[in-house]
CSV table of C-alpha atoms in Angstrom, one decimal:
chain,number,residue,atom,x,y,z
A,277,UNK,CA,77.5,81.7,89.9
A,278,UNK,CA,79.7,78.4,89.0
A,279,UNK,CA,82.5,78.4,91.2
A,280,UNK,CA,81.2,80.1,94.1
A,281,UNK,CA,79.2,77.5,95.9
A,282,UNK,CA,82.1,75.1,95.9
A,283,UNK,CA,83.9,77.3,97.8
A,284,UNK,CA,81.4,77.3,100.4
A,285,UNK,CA,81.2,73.3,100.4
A,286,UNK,CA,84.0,72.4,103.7
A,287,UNK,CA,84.5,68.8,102.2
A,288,UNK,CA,85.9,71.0,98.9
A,289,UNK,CA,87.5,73.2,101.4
A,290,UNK,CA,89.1,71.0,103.1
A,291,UNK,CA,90.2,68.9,100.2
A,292,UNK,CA,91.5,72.2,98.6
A,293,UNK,CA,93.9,72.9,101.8
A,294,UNK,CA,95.2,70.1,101.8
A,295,UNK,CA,96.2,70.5,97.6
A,296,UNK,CA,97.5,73.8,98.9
A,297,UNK,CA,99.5,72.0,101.3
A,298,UNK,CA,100.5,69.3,99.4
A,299,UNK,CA,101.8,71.6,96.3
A,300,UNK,CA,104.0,74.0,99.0
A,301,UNK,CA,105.1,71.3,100.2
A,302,UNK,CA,107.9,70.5,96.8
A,303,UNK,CA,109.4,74.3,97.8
A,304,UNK,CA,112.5,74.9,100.4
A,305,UNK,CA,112.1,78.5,100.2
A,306,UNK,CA,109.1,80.5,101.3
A,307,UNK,CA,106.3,81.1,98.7
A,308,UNK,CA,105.1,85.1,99.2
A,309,UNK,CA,101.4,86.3,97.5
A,310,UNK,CA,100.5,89.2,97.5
A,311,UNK,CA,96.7,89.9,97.9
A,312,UNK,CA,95.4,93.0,95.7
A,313,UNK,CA,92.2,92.9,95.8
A,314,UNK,CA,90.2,94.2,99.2
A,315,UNK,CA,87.7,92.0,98.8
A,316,UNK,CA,90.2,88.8,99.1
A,317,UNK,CA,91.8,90.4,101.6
A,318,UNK,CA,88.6,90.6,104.0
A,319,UNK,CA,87.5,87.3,103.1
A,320,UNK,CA,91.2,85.6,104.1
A,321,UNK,CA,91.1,87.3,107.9
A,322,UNK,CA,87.3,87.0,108.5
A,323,UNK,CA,87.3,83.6,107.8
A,324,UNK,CA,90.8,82.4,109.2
A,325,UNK,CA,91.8,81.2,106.0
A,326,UNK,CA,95.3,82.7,106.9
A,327,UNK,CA,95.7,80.2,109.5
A,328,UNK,CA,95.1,77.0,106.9
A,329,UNK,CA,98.1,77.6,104.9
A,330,UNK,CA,101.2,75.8,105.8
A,331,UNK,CA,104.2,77.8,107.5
A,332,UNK,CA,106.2,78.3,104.1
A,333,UNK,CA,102.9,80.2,101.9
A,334,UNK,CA,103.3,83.8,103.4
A,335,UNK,CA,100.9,86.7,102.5
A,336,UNK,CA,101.2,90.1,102.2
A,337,UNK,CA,98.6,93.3,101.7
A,338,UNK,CA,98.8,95.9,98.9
A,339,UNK,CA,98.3,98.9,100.5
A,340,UNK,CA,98.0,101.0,97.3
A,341,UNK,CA,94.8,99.1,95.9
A,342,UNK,CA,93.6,98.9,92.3
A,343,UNK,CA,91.8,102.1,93.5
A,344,UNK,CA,95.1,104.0,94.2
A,345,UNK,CA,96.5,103.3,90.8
A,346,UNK,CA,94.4,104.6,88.5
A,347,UNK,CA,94.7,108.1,86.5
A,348,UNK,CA,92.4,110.7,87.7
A,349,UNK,CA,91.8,112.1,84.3
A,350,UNK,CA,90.4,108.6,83.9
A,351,UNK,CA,87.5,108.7,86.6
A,352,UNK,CA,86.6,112.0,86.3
A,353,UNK,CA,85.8,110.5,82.9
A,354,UNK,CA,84.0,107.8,84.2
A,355,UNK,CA,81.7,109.8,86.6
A,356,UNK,CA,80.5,111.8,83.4
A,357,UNK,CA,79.5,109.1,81.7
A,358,UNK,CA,77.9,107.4,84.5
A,359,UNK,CA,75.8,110.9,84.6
A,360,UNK,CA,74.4,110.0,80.8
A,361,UNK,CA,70.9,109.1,79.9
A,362,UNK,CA,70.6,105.6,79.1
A,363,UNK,CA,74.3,104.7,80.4
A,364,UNK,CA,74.7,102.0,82.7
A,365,UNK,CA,78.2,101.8,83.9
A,366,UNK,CA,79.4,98.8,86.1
A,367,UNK,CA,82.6,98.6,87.8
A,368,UNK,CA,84.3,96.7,91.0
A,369,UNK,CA,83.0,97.1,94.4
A,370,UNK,CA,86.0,99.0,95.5
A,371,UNK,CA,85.8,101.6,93.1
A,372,UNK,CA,82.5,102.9,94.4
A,373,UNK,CA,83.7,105.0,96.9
A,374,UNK,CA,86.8,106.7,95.0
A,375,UNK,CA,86.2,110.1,95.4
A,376,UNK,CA,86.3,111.9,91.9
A,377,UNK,CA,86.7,115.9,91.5
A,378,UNK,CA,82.7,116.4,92.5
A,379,UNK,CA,81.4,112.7,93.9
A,380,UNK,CA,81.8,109.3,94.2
A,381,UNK,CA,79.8,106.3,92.0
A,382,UNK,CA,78.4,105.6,95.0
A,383,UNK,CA,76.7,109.6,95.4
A,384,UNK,CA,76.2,109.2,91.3
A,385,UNK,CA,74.2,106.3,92.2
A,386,UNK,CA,72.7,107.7,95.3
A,387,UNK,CA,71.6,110.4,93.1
A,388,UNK,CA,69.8,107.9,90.6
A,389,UNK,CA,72.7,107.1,88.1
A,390,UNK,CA,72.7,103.2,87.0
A,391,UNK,CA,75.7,102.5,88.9
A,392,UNK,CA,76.7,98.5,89.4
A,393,UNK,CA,79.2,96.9,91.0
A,394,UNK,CA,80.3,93.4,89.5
A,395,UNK,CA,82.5,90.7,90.7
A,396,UNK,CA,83.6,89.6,87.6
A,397,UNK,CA,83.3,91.5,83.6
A,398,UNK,CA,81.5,88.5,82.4
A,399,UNK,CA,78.9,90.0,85.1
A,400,UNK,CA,78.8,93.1,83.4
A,401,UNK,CA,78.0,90.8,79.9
A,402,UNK,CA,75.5,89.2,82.1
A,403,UNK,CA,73.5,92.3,82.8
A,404,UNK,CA,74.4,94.1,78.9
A,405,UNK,CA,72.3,91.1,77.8
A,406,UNK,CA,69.9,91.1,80.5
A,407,UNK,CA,68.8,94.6,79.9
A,408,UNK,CA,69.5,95.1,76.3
A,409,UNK,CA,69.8,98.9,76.6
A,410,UNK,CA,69.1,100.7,73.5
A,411,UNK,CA,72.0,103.1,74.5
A,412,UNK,CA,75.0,102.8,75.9
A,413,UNK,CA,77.0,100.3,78.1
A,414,UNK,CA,80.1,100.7,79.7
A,415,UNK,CA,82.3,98.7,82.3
A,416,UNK,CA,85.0,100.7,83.7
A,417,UNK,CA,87.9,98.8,84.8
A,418,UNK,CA,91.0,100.1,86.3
């Protein structure tokens, strides 16, 4: 995927910390992000990333993740649908183990339902295209 391998390149790294650095650098006052996305989150802390940033770039959690926002109404929804004959429904890792009323997507998968995860919607395009269904596709997004 185009954007990912740079990332793992330490030359681009490093050159991309020291941007970071550079850009904080024009800003008295302390510059707060807030990470909502698990997935960022983990990747920050397991790889020290935290410790790269210069003293005035502070980060903060979400505790209430995409996964806590969302209207149950909504998944309960979802979980049908990924229950349909020639559905395939993808969605975002962390949504795989949100318990619904009966299951998770990750039982409803477990039990044989086409259940993805993606990283990005243009994945979900990816596989639509790849697979060329003749029913239905769906990407659920919160």
């Amino acid at each position: 995927m185009k954007y990912v391998d740079e990332f793992r390149d330490p030359e681009f790294a490093r050159k991309l910390v020291q941007r970071i650095n550079a850009e904080a650098a024009h800003f008295e006052r302390p510059l707060a992000f807030m990470e909502i996305c698990g997935g960022h989150t983990h990747t920050i802390y397991r790889h020290g990333l935290e410790h790269l940033l210069p003293e005035n770039v502070q980060l903060f959690t979400v505790l209430a993740a995409r996964c806590a926002l969302f209207r149950w109404g909504g998944w309960n929804d979802a979980l049908w649908l990924a229950n349909q004959p020639d559905v395939i429904l993808t969605t975002f890792g962390d949504m795989m183990r949100v318990p619904g009323s009966q299951e998770s997507l990750l039982q409803a998968r477990a039990r044989g339902c086409d259940v993805r995860f993606v990283y990005s919607p243009l994945d979900s395009l990816k596989i639509a295209k790849k697979t060329r269904i003749k029913g239905r596709f769906l990407c659920y997004r919160v």
